[in-house]
PDB file of N, CA, C and O in Angstrom:
ATOM      1  N   MET A 282     -16.654 -36.392  -9.763  1.00 61.00           N
ATOM      2  CA  MET A 282     -15.900 -35.500  -8.453  1.00 61.00           C
ATOM      3  C   MET A 282     -15.820 -34.380  -8.223  1.00 61.00           C
ATOM      4  O   MET A 282     -15.568 -33.528  -9.614  1.00 61.00           O
ATOM      5  N   GLU A 283     -16.727 -33.871  -7.531  1.00 67.00           N
ATOM      6  CA  GLU A 283     -17.045 -32.375  -7.562  1.00 67.00           C
ATOM      7  C   GLU A 283     -15.736 -31.619  -6.574  1.00 67.00           C
ATOM      8  O   GLU A 283     -14.662 -32.094  -5.974  1.00 67.00           O
ATOM      9  N   PRO A 284     -15.573 -30.372  -7.052  1.00 64.00           N
ATOM     10  CA  PRO A 284     -13.962 -29.974  -6.590  1.00 64.00           C
ATOM     11  C   PRO A 284     -14.323 -29.547  -5.162  1.00 64.00           C
ATOM     12  O   PRO A 284     -15.819 -29.073  -4.534  1.00 64.00           O
ATOM     13  N   SER A 285     -13.388 -29.492  -4.239  1.00 72.00           N
ATOM     14  CA  SER A 285     -13.715 -29.167  -2.614  1.00 72.00           C
ATOM     15  C   SER A 285     -14.067 -27.747  -2.475  1.00 72.00           C
ATOM     16  O   SER A 285     -14.767 -27.382  -1.425  1.00 72.00           O
ATOM     17  N   PHE A 286     -13.920 -26.794  -3.165  1.00 71.00           N
ATOM     18  CA  PHE A 286     -14.130 -25.565  -3.515  1.00 71.00           C
ATOM     19  C   PHE A 286     -14.598 -24.763  -4.394  1.00 71.00           C
ATOM     20  O   PHE A 286     -14.588 -25.173  -5.646  1.00 71.00           O
ATOM     21  N   LYS A 287     -15.717 -23.295  -4.495  1.00 70.00           N
ATOM     22  CA  LYS A 287     -16.181 -22.973  -5.362  1.00 70.00           C
ATOM     23  C   LYS A 287     -15.826 -21.581  -5.432  1.00 70.00           C
ATOM     24  O   LYS A 287     -15.655 -20.900  -4.431  1.00 70.00           O
ATOM     25  N   VAL A 288     -15.746 -21.203  -6.784  1.00 65.00           N
ATOM     26  CA  VAL A 288     -15.042 -19.704  -6.550  1.00 65.00           C
ATOM     27  C   VAL A 288     -16.108 -18.972  -6.958  1.00 65.00           C
ATOM     28  O   VAL A 288     -17.012 -19.008  -7.901  1.00 65.00           O
ATOM     29  N   GLU A 289     -16.591 -17.899  -6.296  1.00 69.00           N
ATOM     30  CA  GLU A 289     -17.822 -16.885  -6.575  1.00 69.00           C
ATOM     31  C   GLU A 289     -17.287 -15.719  -7.208  1.00 69.00           C
ATOM     32  O   GLU A 289     -16.375 -15.174  -6.223  1.00 69.00           O
ATOM     33  N   HIS A 290     -17.415 -15.820  -8.195  1.00 65.00           N
ATOM     34  CA  HIS A 290     -17.140 -14.386  -8.618  1.00 65.00           C
ATOM     35  C   HIS A 290     -18.192 -13.230  -8.441  1.00 65.00           C
ATOM     36  O   HIS A 290     -19.328 -13.300  -8.583  1.00 65.00           O
ATOM     37  N   ALA A 291     -17.669 -11.653  -7.852  1.00 62.00           N
ATOM     38  CA  ALA A 291     -18.262 -10.605  -7.363  1.00 62.00           C
ATOM     39  C   ALA A 291     -18.619  -9.798  -8.755  1.00 62.00           C
ATOM     40  O   ALA A 291     -17.625  -9.553  -9.284  1.00 62.00           O
ATOM     41  N   ASP A 292     -19.782  -9.659  -9.200  1.00 62.00           N
ATOM     42  CA  ASP A 292     -19.854  -8.501 -10.247  1.00 62.00           C
ATOM     43  C   ASP A 292     -19.966  -7.144  -9.532  1.00 62.00           C
ATOM     44  O   ASP A 292     -20.737  -6.486  -9.749  1.00 62.00           O
ATOM     45  N   ASP A 293     -18.844  -6.553  -9.405  1.00 60.00           N
ATOM     46  CA  ASP A 293     -19.265  -5.086  -8.399  1.00 60.00           C
ATOM     47  C   ASP A 293     -18.916  -4.556  -9.433  1.00 60.00           C
ATOM     48  O   ASP A 293     -18.125  -4.345 -10.518  1.00 60.00           O
ATOM     49  N   ASP A 294     -19.631  -3.183  -9.757  1.00 59.00           N
ATOM     50  CA  ASP A 294     -19.506  -2.122 -10.585  1.00 59.00           C
ATOM     51  C   ASP A 294     -18.572  -1.165 -10.169  1.00 59.00           C
ATOM     52  O   ASP A 294     -17.810  -0.665 -10.945  1.00 59.00           O
ATOM     53  N   GLU A 295     -17.753  -1.000  -9.205  1.00 63.00           N
ATOM     54  CA  GLU A 295     -16.507  -0.869  -8.888  1.00 63.00           C
ATOM     55  C   GLU A 295     -15.620  -1.091  -9.073  1.00 63.00           C
ATOM     56  O   GLU A 295     -15.404  -2.148  -8.370  1.00 63.00           O
ATOM     57  N   PRO A 296     -14.689  -0.359  -9.258  1.00 63.00           N
ATOM     58  CA  PRO A 296     -13.332  -0.987  -9.683  1.00 63.00           C
ATOM     59  C   PRO A 296     -12.493  -1.601  -8.495  1.00 63.00           C
ATOM     60  O   PRO A 296     -12.696  -0.474  -7.328  1.00 63.00           O
ATOM     61  N   ARG A 297     -11.719  -2.418  -8.629  1.00 69.00           N
ATOM     62  CA  ARG A 297     -11.038  -2.787  -7.465  1.00 69.00           C
ATOM     63  C   ARG A 297     -10.043  -1.329  -7.506  1.00 69.00           C
ATOM     64  O   ARG A 297      -9.119  -1.064  -7.998  1.00 69.00           O
ATOM     65  N   GLN A 298      -9.130  -1.228  -5.743  1.00 74.00           N
ATOM     66  CA  GLN A 298      -8.405  -0.260  -5.536  1.00 74.00           C
ATOM     67  C   GLN A 298      -7.009  -0.866  -4.989  1.00 74.00           C
ATOM     68  O   GLN A 298      -7.464  -2.020  -3.557  1.00 74.00           O
ATOM     69  N   ALA A 299      -5.856  -0.373  -5.319  1.00 74.00           N
ATOM     70  CA  ALA A 299      -4.730  -0.938  -4.587  1.00 74.00           C
ATOM     71  C   ALA A 299      -5.097  -0.886  -3.251  1.00 74.00           C
ATOM     72  O   ALA A 299      -5.652   0.126  -2.433  1.00 74.00           O
ATOM     73  N   ARG A 300      -4.716  -1.743  -2.268  1.00 81.00           N
ATOM     74  CA  ARG A 300      -4.126  -1.218  -0.628  1.00 81.00           C
ATOM     75  C   ARG A 300      -3.542  -0.078  -0.618  1.00 81.00           C
ATOM     76  O   ARG A 300      -2.453   0.062  -0.751  1.00 81.00           O
ATOM     77  N   ILE A 301      -3.837   0.318   0.956  1.00 81.00           N
ATOM     78  CA  ILE A 301      -2.837   1.414   1.186  1.00 81.00           C
ATOM     79  C   ILE A 301      -1.665   1.174   1.640  1.00 81.00           C
ATOM     80  O   ILE A 301      -0.317   1.668   1.168  1.00 81.00           O
ATOM     81  N   GLY A 302      -1.428   0.033   1.996  1.00 83.00           N
ATOM     82  CA  GLY A 302      -0.060  -0.503   2.622  1.00 83.00           C
ATOM     83  C   GLY A 302       0.643  -1.089   1.755  1.00 83.00           C
ATOM     84  O   GLY A 302       1.747  -0.758   1.943  1.00 83.00           O
ATOM     85  N   THR A 303       0.037  -1.898   0.981  1.00 84.00           N
ATOM     86  CA  THR A 303       0.502  -2.056  -0.718  1.00 84.00           C
ATOM     87  C   THR A 303       1.717  -0.919  -1.310  1.00 84.00           C
ATOM     88  O   THR A 303       3.128  -0.756  -1.648  1.00 84.00           O
ATOM     89  N   VAL A 304       0.385   0.004  -1.078  1.00 85.00           N
ATOM     90  CA  VAL A 304       1.384   1.535  -1.875  1.00 85.00           C
ATOM     91  C   VAL A 304       2.344   1.970  -1.275  1.00 85.00           C
ATOM     92  O   VAL A 304       3.277   2.401  -2.010  1.00 85.00           O
ATOM     93  N   VAL A 305       2.171   2.085   0.253  1.00 85.00           N
ATOM     94  CA  VAL A 305       3.117   2.751   0.840  1.00 85.00           C
ATOM     95  C   VAL A 305       4.312   1.856   1.148  1.00 85.00           C
ATOM     96  O   VAL A 305       5.705   2.419   0.764  1.00 85.00           O
ATOM     97  N   TRP A 306       4.262   0.155   1.173  1.00 86.00           N
ATOM     98  CA  TRP A 306       5.730  -0.088   0.642  1.00 86.00           C
ATOM     99  C   TRP A 306       6.313  -0.150  -0.353  1.00 86.00           C
ATOM    100  O   TRP A 306       7.416   0.093  -0.685  1.00 86.00           O
ATOM    101  N   GLY A 307       5.344  -0.166  -1.305  1.00 88.00           N
ATOM    102  CA  GLY A 307       5.801   0.308  -2.695  1.00 88.00           C
ATOM    103  C   GLY A 307       6.576   1.598  -2.881  1.00 88.00           C
ATOM    104  O   GLY A 307       7.983   1.407  -3.637  1.00 88.00           O
ATOM    105  N   LEU A 308       6.059   2.604  -2.039  1.00 87.00           N
ATOM    106  CA  LEU A 308       7.116   3.950  -2.166  1.00 87.00           C
ATOM    107  C   LEU A 308       8.239   4.076  -1.383  1.00 87.00           C
ATOM    108  O   LEU A 308       9.175   4.369  -1.975  1.00 87.00           O
ATOM    109  N   ILE A 309       8.163   3.134  -0.319  1.00 86.00           N
ATOM    110  CA  ILE A 309       9.229   2.811   0.727  1.00 86.00           C
ATOM    111  C   ILE A 309      10.407   2.133  -0.223  1.00 86.00           C
ATOM    112  O   ILE A 309      11.414   2.795  -0.449  1.00 86.00           O
ATOM    113  N   VAL A 310      10.062   0.915  -1.280  1.00 88.00           N
ATOM    114  CA  VAL A 310      10.956   0.104  -1.655  1.00 88.00           C
ATOM    115  C   VAL A 310      11.911   1.494  -2.948  1.00 88.00           C
ATOM    116  O   VAL A 310      12.830   1.181  -3.066  1.00 88.00           O
ATOM    117  N   ILE A 311      11.072   1.473  -3.802  1.00 90.00           N
ATOM    118  CA  ILE A 311      11.358   2.706  -4.600  1.00 90.00           C
ATOM    119  C   ILE A 311      12.086   3.908  -3.572  1.00 90.00           C
ATOM    120  O   ILE A 311      13.694   4.115  -4.742  1.00 90.00           O
ATOM    121  N   ALA A 312      12.074   4.364  -2.880  1.00 88.00           N
ATOM    122  CA  ALA A 312      13.083   5.401  -2.493  1.00 88.00           C
ATOM    123  C   ALA A 312      13.893   4.780  -1.879  1.00 88.00           C
ATOM    124  O   ALA A 312      15.151   5.286  -1.956  1.00 88.00           O
ATOM    125  N   LEU A 313      14.024   4.156  -1.145  1.00 87.00           N
ATOM    126  CA  LEU A 313      15.131   3.550  -0.715  1.00 87.00           C
ATOM    127  C   LEU A 313      16.255   2.710  -2.098  1.00 87.00           C
ATOM    128  O   LEU A 313      17.509   2.930  -2.021  1.00 87.00           O
ATOM    129  N   ALA A 314      15.259   2.329  -2.808  1.00 89.00           N
ATOM    130  CA  ALA A 314      16.428   2.119  -4.205  1.00 89.00           C
ATOM    131  C   ALA A 314      17.078   3.582  -4.426  1.00 89.00           C
ATOM    132  O   ALA A 314      18.452   3.180  -5.129  1.00 89.00           O
ATOM    133  N   ALA A 315      16.119   4.461  -4.938  1.00 89.00           N
ATOM    134  CA  ALA A 315      17.066   5.727  -5.256  1.00 89.00           C
ATOM    135  C   ALA A 315      17.688   6.329  -4.604  1.00 89.00           C
ATOM    136  O   ALA A 315      19.063   6.896  -5.052  1.00 89.00           O
ATOM    137  N   LEU A 316      16.986   6.423  -3.316  1.00 86.00           N
ATOM    138  CA  LEU A 316      18.740   6.851  -2.233  1.00 86.00           C
ATOM    139  C   LEU A 316      20.291   6.044  -2.526  1.00 86.00           C
ATOM    140  O   LEU A 316      21.303   6.631  -2.370  1.00 86.00           O
ATOM    141  N   ILE A 317      19.666   4.874  -2.746  1.00 86.00           N
ATOM    142  CA  ILE A 317      20.772   3.897  -2.883  1.00 86.00           C
ATOM    143  C   ILE A 317      21.855   4.342  -4.077  1.00 86.00           C
ATOM    144  O   ILE A 317      23.054   4.197  -3.993  1.00 86.00           O
ATOM    145  N   VAL A 318      20.976   4.661  -5.490  1.00 88.00           N
ATOM    146  CA  VAL A 318      21.841   4.975  -6.411  1.00 88.00           C
ATOM    147  C   VAL A 318      21.979   5.915  -6.621  1.00 88.00           C
ATOM    148  O   VAL A 318      23.461   6.200  -6.838  1.00 88.00           O
ATOM    149  N   ILE A 319      21.741   7.541  -6.000  1.00 86.00           N
ATOM    150  CA  ILE A 319      22.375   8.523  -5.456  1.00 86.00           C
ATOM    151  C   ILE A 319      23.775   8.204  -4.428  1.00 86.00           C
ATOM    152  O   ILE A 319      24.588   9.090  -4.643  1.00 86.00           O
ATOM    153  N   SER A 320      23.323   7.519  -3.683  1.00 86.00           N
ATOM    154  CA  SER A 320      24.364   7.577  -2.598  1.00 86.00           C
ATOM    155  C   SER A 320      25.587   6.299  -3.267  1.00 86.00           C
ATOM    156  O   SER A 320      27.172   7.371  -3.364  1.00 86.00           O
ATOM    157  N   THR A 321      25.215   6.068  -4.258  1.00 88.00           N
ATOM    158  CA  THR A 321      26.406   5.012  -4.845  1.00 88.00           C
ATOM    159  C   THR A 321      27.421   6.001  -6.054  1.00 88.00           C
ATOM    160  O   THR A 321      28.090   5.768  -6.512  1.00 88.00           O
ATOM    161  N   LEU A 322      26.407   6.495  -6.598  1.00 89.00           N
ATOM    162  CA  LEU A 322      26.933   7.910  -8.104  1.00 89.00           C
ATOM    163  C   LEU A 322      27.555   8.968  -7.286  1.00 89.00           C
ATOM    164  O   LEU A 322      28.737   9.504  -7.628  1.00 89.00           O
ATOM    165  N   GLY A 323      27.981   9.046  -5.685  1.00 85.00           N
ATOM    166  CA  GLY A 323      28.661   9.805  -5.058  1.00 85.00           C
ATOM    167  C   GLY A 323      28.235  11.150  -5.324  1.00 85.00           C
ATOM    168  O   GLY A 323      28.948  12.231  -4.744  1.00 85.00           O
ATOM    169  N   TRP A 324      26.759  11.627  -5.208  1.00 81.00           N
ATOM    170  CA  TRP A 324      26.496  12.788  -5.072  1.00 81.00           C
ATOM    171  C   TRP A 324      26.210  13.522  -3.721  1.00 81.00           C
ATOM    172  O   TRP A 324      26.123  14.399  -4.055  1.00 81.00           O
ATOM    173  N   VAL A 325      25.626  12.503  -3.258  1.00 83.00           N
ATOM    174  CA  VAL A 325      25.562  13.178  -1.413  1.00 83.00           C
ATOM    175  C   VAL A 325      25.971  12.135  -0.831  1.00 83.00           C
ATOM    176  O   VAL A 325      25.784  10.566  -1.424  1.00 83.00           O
ATOM    177  N   THR A 326      26.174  12.013   0.516  1.00 86.00           N
ATOM    178  CA  THR A 326      26.893  11.329   1.273  1.00 86.00           C
ATOM    179  C   THR A 326      25.776  11.100   2.155  1.00 86.00           C
ATOM    180  O   THR A 326      25.267  12.121   2.822  1.00 86.00           O
ATOM    181  N   LEU A 327      25.142   9.632   2.591  1.00 83.00           N
ATOM    182  CA  LEU A 327      23.731   9.592   3.447  1.00 83.00           C
ATOM    183  C   LEU A 327      24.159   8.833   4.676  1.00 83.00           C
ATOM    184  O   LEU A 327      25.183   8.325   4.841  1.00 83.00           O
ATOM    185  N   ASN A 328      23.602   9.862   6.096  1.00 87.00           N
ATOM    186  CA  ASN A 328      23.452   8.307   6.901  1.00 87.00           C
ATOM    187  C   ASN A 328      22.568   7.748   7.062  1.00 87.00           C
ATOM    188  O   ASN A 328      21.161   8.101   7.363  1.00 87.00           O
ATOM    189  N   GLY A 329      22.622   6.348   7.040  1.00 84.00           N
ATOM    190  CA  GLY A 329      21.837   5.205   7.503  1.00 84.00           C
ATOM    191  C   GLY A 329      20.504   5.311   8.662  1.00 84.00           C
ATOM    192  O   GLY A 329      19.562   5.551   7.841  1.00 84.00           O
ATOM    193  N   THR A 330      21.195   6.173   9.555  1.00 88.00           N
ATOM    194  CA  THR A 330      20.315   5.983  10.958  1.00 88.00           C
ATOM    195  C   THR A 330      18.907   7.276  10.117  1.00 88.00           C
ATOM    196  O   THR A 330      17.656   6.918  10.622  1.00 88.00           O
ATOM    197  N   TYR A 331      19.753   8.341   9.728  1.00 89.00           N
ATOM    198  CA  TYR A 331      18.597   9.060   9.292  1.00 89.00           C
ATOM    199  C   TYR A 331      17.736   8.850   8.403  1.00 89.00           C
ATOM    200  O   TYR A 331      16.476   9.091   8.044  1.00 89.00           O
ATOM    201  N   VAL A 332      18.167   8.232   7.162  1.00 87.00           N
ATOM    202  CA  VAL A 332      17.473   7.812   6.163  1.00 87.00           C
ATOM    203  C   VAL A 332      16.039   7.081   7.082  1.00 87.00           C
ATOM    204  O   VAL A 332      15.370   6.553   6.374  1.00 87.00           O
ATOM    205  N   LEU A 333      16.663   6.091   7.536  1.00 86.00           N
ATOM    206  CA  LEU A 333      15.806   5.080   8.459  1.00 86.00           C
ATOM    207  C   LEU A 333      14.690   5.707   8.597  1.00 86.00           C
ATOM    208  O   LEU A 333      13.291   5.639   8.537  1.00 86.00           O
ATOM    209  N   ILE A 334      14.904   6.739   9.695  1.00 90.00           N
ATOM    210  CA  ILE A 334      13.953   7.590  10.355  1.00 90.00           C
ATOM    211  C   ILE A 334      13.521   7.889   9.652  1.00 90.00           C
ATOM    212  O   ILE A 334      12.319   8.310   9.860  1.00 90.00           O
ATOM    213  N   GLY A 335      13.478   8.700   8.522  1.00 89.00           N
ATOM    214  CA  GLY A 335      12.490   9.949   7.864  1.00 89.00           C
ATOM    215  C   GLY A 335      11.858   8.703   6.751  1.00 89.00           C
ATOM    216  O   GLY A 335      10.704   9.062   6.436  1.00 89.00           O
ATOM    217  N   LEU A 336      12.191   7.662   6.211  1.00 88.00           N
ATOM    218  CA  LEU A 336      11.274   6.677   5.548  1.00 88.00           C
ATOM    219  C   LEU A 336      10.211   6.371   7.060  1.00 88.00           C
ATOM    220  O   LEU A 336       8.898   5.823   6.332  1.00 88.00           O
ATOM    221  N   MET A 337      10.761   5.620   7.920  1.00 89.00           N
ATOM    222  CA  MET A 337       9.421   5.498   8.965  1.00 89.00           C
ATOM    223  C   MET A 337       8.708   6.246   9.313  1.00 89.00           C
ATOM    224  O   MET A 337       7.200   6.364   9.068  1.00 89.00           O
ATOM    225  N   ILE A 338       8.955   7.667   9.637  1.00 91.00           N
ATOM    226  CA  ILE A 338       8.287   9.019   9.863  1.00 91.00           C
ATOM    227  C   ILE A 338       7.367   8.481   8.658  1.00 91.00           C
ATOM    228  O   ILE A 338       5.882   8.802   8.775  1.00 91.00           O
ATOM    229  N   GLY A 339       7.739   8.797   7.363  1.00 88.00           N
ATOM    230  CA  GLY A 339       7.256   8.851   6.007  1.00 88.00           C
ATOM    231  C   GLY A 339       6.047   7.982   5.747  1.00 88.00           C
ATOM    232  O   GLY A 339       5.123   8.253   5.554  1.00 88.00           O
ATOM    233  N   ALA A 340       6.777   6.672   6.294  1.00 88.00           N
ATOM    234  CA  ALA A 340       5.643   5.796   5.693  1.00 88.00           C
ATOM    235  C   ALA A 340       4.406   5.776   6.893  1.00 88.00           C
ATOM    236  O   ALA A 340       3.342   5.415   6.744  1.00 88.00           O
ATOM    237  N   GLY A 341       5.191   5.984   8.043  1.00 89.00           N
ATOM    238  CA  GLY A 341       3.981   5.895   9.464  1.00 89.00           C
ATOM    239  C   GLY A 341       2.793   7.227   8.583  1.00 89.00           C
ATOM    240  O   GLY A 341       1.636   6.693   8.951  1.00 89.00           O
ATOM    241  N   ALA A 342       3.587   8.567   8.271  1.00 90.00           N
ATOM    242  CA  ALA A 342       2.126   9.277   8.591  1.00 90.00           C
ATOM    243  C   ALA A 342       1.197   8.817   6.955  1.00 90.00           C
ATOM    244  O   ALA A 342       0.219   9.307   6.890  1.00 90.00           O
ATOM    245  N   ALA A 343       1.975   7.963   6.114  1.00 88.00           N
ATOM    246  CA  ALA A 343       1.126   7.918   4.954  1.00 88.00           C
ATOM    247  C   ALA A 343       0.375   6.500   5.381  1.00 88.00           C
ATOM    248  O   ALA A 343      -0.597   6.808   4.646  1.00 88.00           O
ATOM    249  N   LEU A 344       0.485   5.514   5.622  1.00 87.00           N
ATOM    250  CA  LEU A 344      -0.363   5.158   6.534  1.00 87.00           C
ATOM    251  C   LEU A 344      -1.609   5.209   7.304  1.00 87.00           C
ATOM    252  O   LEU A 344      -2.612   5.029   6.771  1.00 87.00           O
ATOM    253  N   VAL A 345      -1.426   6.229   8.144  1.00 89.00           N
ATOM    254  CA  VAL A 345      -2.509   7.002   8.689  1.00 89.00           C
ATOM    255  C   VAL A 345      -3.454   7.389   8.196  1.00 89.00           C
ATOM    256  O   VAL A 345      -4.562   7.841   8.322  1.00 89.00           O
ATOM    257  N   VAL A 346      -2.534   8.654   7.241  1.00 88.00           N
ATOM    258  CA  VAL A 346      -3.200   9.506   6.433  1.00 88.00           C
ATOM    259  C   VAL A 346      -4.294   8.600   5.582  1.00 88.00           C
ATOM    260  O   VAL A 346      -5.470   9.024   5.260  1.00 88.00           O
ATOM    261  N   GLY A 347      -3.683   7.838   4.945  1.00 85.00           N
ATOM    262  CA  GLY A 347      -4.503   6.770   3.764  1.00 85.00           C
ATOM    263  C   GLY A 347      -5.604   5.849   4.986  1.00 85.00           C
ATOM    264  O   GLY A 347      -6.719   5.871   4.075  1.00 85.00           O
ATOM    265  N   GLY A 348      -4.914   5.539   5.785  1.00 85.00           N
ATOM    266  CA  GLY A 348      -6.016   4.704   6.710  1.00 85.00           C
ATOM    267  C   GLY A 348      -7.358   5.810   7.057  1.00 85.00           C
ATOM    268  O   GLY A 348      -8.590   5.475   6.777  1.00 85.00           O
ATOM    269  N   LEU A 349      -7.071   7.197   7.381  1.00 88.00           N
ATOM    270  CA  LEU A 349      -8.404   8.095   7.544  1.00 88.00           C
ATOM    271  C   LEU A 349      -8.687   8.573   6.680  1.00 88.00           C
ATOM    272  O   LEU A 349     -10.329   8.747   6.478  1.00 88.00           O
ATOM    273  N   LEU A 350      -8.543   8.541   5.304  1.00 84.00           N
ATOM    274  CA  LEU A 350      -9.197   8.680   3.904  1.00 84.00           C
ATOM    275  C   LEU A 350     -10.088   7.423   3.983  1.00 84.00           C
ATOM    276  O   LEU A 350     -11.466   8.086   3.063  1.00 84.00           O
ATOM    277  N   SER A 351      -9.423   6.429   3.664  1.00 82.00           N
ATOM    278  CA  SER A 351     -10.214   4.955   3.561  1.00 82.00           C
ATOM    279  C   SER A 351     -11.332   4.980   4.046  1.00 82.00           C
ATOM    280  O   SER A 351     -12.322   4.832   3.839  1.00 82.00           O
ATOM    281  N   ALA A 352     -10.940   5.518   5.647  1.00 82.00           N
ATOM    282  CA  ALA A 352     -12.371   5.311   6.463  1.00 82.00           C
ATOM    283  C   ALA A 352     -13.501   6.218   6.292  1.00 82.00           C
ATOM    284  O   ALA A 352     -14.405   5.910   6.677  1.00 82.00           O
ATOM    285  N   ARG A 353     -13.005   7.498   6.195  1.00 84.00           N
ATOM    286  CA  ARG A 353     -13.834   8.781   5.611  1.00 84.00           C
ATOM    287  C   ARG A 353     -14.221   8.196   4.543  1.00 84.00           C
ATOM    288  O   ARG A 353     -16.025   8.439   4.203  1.00 84.00           O
ATOM    289  N   LYS A 354     -13.951   7.469   3.127  1.00 77.00           N
ATOM    290  CA  LYS A 354     -14.590   7.473   1.795  1.00 77.00           C
ATOM    291  C   LYS A 354     -15.470   5.939   2.334  1.00 77.00           C
ATOM    292  O   LYS A 354     -16.654   6.061   1.801  1.00 77.00           O
ATOM    293  N   GLY A 355     -15.177   5.002   2.899  1.00 70.00           N
ATOM    294  CA  GLY A 355     -16.097   3.801   3.131  1.00 70.00           C
ATOM    295  C   GLY A 355     -16.821   4.077   3.971  1.00 70.00           C
ATOM    296  O   GLY A 355     -17.627   3.211   3.904  1.00 70.00           O
ATOM    297  N   SER A 356     -17.075   4.904   4.718  1.00 63.00           N
ATOM    298  CA  SER A 356     -18.504   5.212   5.758  1.00 63.00           C
ATOM    299  C   SER A 356     -19.346   5.691   5.122  1.00 63.00           C
ATOM    300  O   SER A 356     -21.021   5.868   5.792  1.00 63.00           O
ATOM    301  N   GLY A 357     -19.201   6.165   4.400  1.00 61.00           N
ATOM    302  CA  GLY A 357     -20.733   6.927   3.608  1.00 61.00           C
ATOM    303  C   GLY A 357     -21.274   5.989   2.354  1.00 61.00           C
ATOM    304  O   GLY A 357     -22.562   5.916   2.365  1.00 61.00           O
ATOM    305  N   THR A 358     -20.583   4.825   2.288  1.00 55.00           N
ATOM    306  CA  THR A 358     -21.271   3.582   1.480  1.00 55.00           C
ATOM    307  C   THR A 358     -21.982   2.384   2.000  1.00 55.00           C
ATOM    308  O   THR A 358     -21.261   2.099   2.811  1.00 55.00           O
ATOM    309  N   PRO A 359     -23.808   2.716   1.814  1.00 57.00           N
ATOM    310  CA  PRO A 359     -24.195   1.157   2.626  1.00 57.00           C
ATOM    311  C   PRO A 359     -23.326  -0.078   2.090  1.00 57.00           C
ATOM    312  O   PRO A 359     -23.060  -0.399   0.851  1.00 57.00           O
ATOM    313  N   LYS A 360     -23.517  -0.925   2.955  1.00 57.00           N
ATOM    314  CA  LYS A 360     -22.520  -2.192   2.913  1.00 57.00           C
ATOM    315  C   LYS A 360     -24.047  -3.267   2.826  1.00 57.00           C
ATOM    316  O   LYS A 360     -25.010  -3.068   3.268  1.00 57.00           O
ATOM    317  N   SER A 361     -23.622  -3.998   1.752  1.00 57.00           N
ATOM    318  CA  SER A 361     -24.567  -5.252   1.752  1.00 57.00           C
ATOM    319  C   SER A 361     -24.311  -6.668   2.576  1.00 57.00           C
ATOM    320  O   SER A 361     -23.411  -6.793   3.076  1.00 57.00           O
ATOM    321  N   PRO A 362     -25.722  -6.860   3.215  1.00 57.00           N
ATOM    322  CA  PRO A 362     -25.437  -7.602   4.089  1.00 57.00           C
ATOM    323  C   PRO A 362     -24.817  -8.906   3.417  1.00 57.00           C
ATOM    324  O   PRO A 362     -25.032  -9.405   2.427  1.00 57.00           O
ATOM    325  N   ALA A 363     -24.093  -9.687   4.467  1.00 57.00           N
ATOM    326  CA  ALA A 363     -23.616 -10.964   4.017  1.00 57.00           C
ATOM    327  C   ALA A 363     -24.729 -12.345   3.488  1.00 57.00           C
ATOM    328  O   ALA A 363     -25.584 -12.500   3.905  1.00 57.00           O
ATOM    329  N   LYS A 364     -23.858 -13.062   2.438  1.00 52.00           N
ATOM    330  CA  LYS A 364     -24.840 -13.711   2.301  1.00 52.00           C
ATOM    331  C   LYS A 364     -24.397 -15.099   2.793  1.00 52.00           C
ATOM    332  O   LYS A 364     -23.763 -15.649   2.640  1.00 52.00           O
TER     333      LYS A 364
END
């Protein structure tokens, strides 16, 4: 009995890179956790609305800049034809 799918391994010389969105959302989670810890310890008092606005502006800027850098980096490399 043959499997219904086959896994093809690509032998790329380039190391795989993390997706920009994954990195940005990971940074957002870390920032939120740090802000919660700081707020719980009583070092500062945070306004939730301002924190969310700041995180959304930062995340949006990071996604746009990362996308532009990725597009600029990827445009110079020739792509191999699909097989």
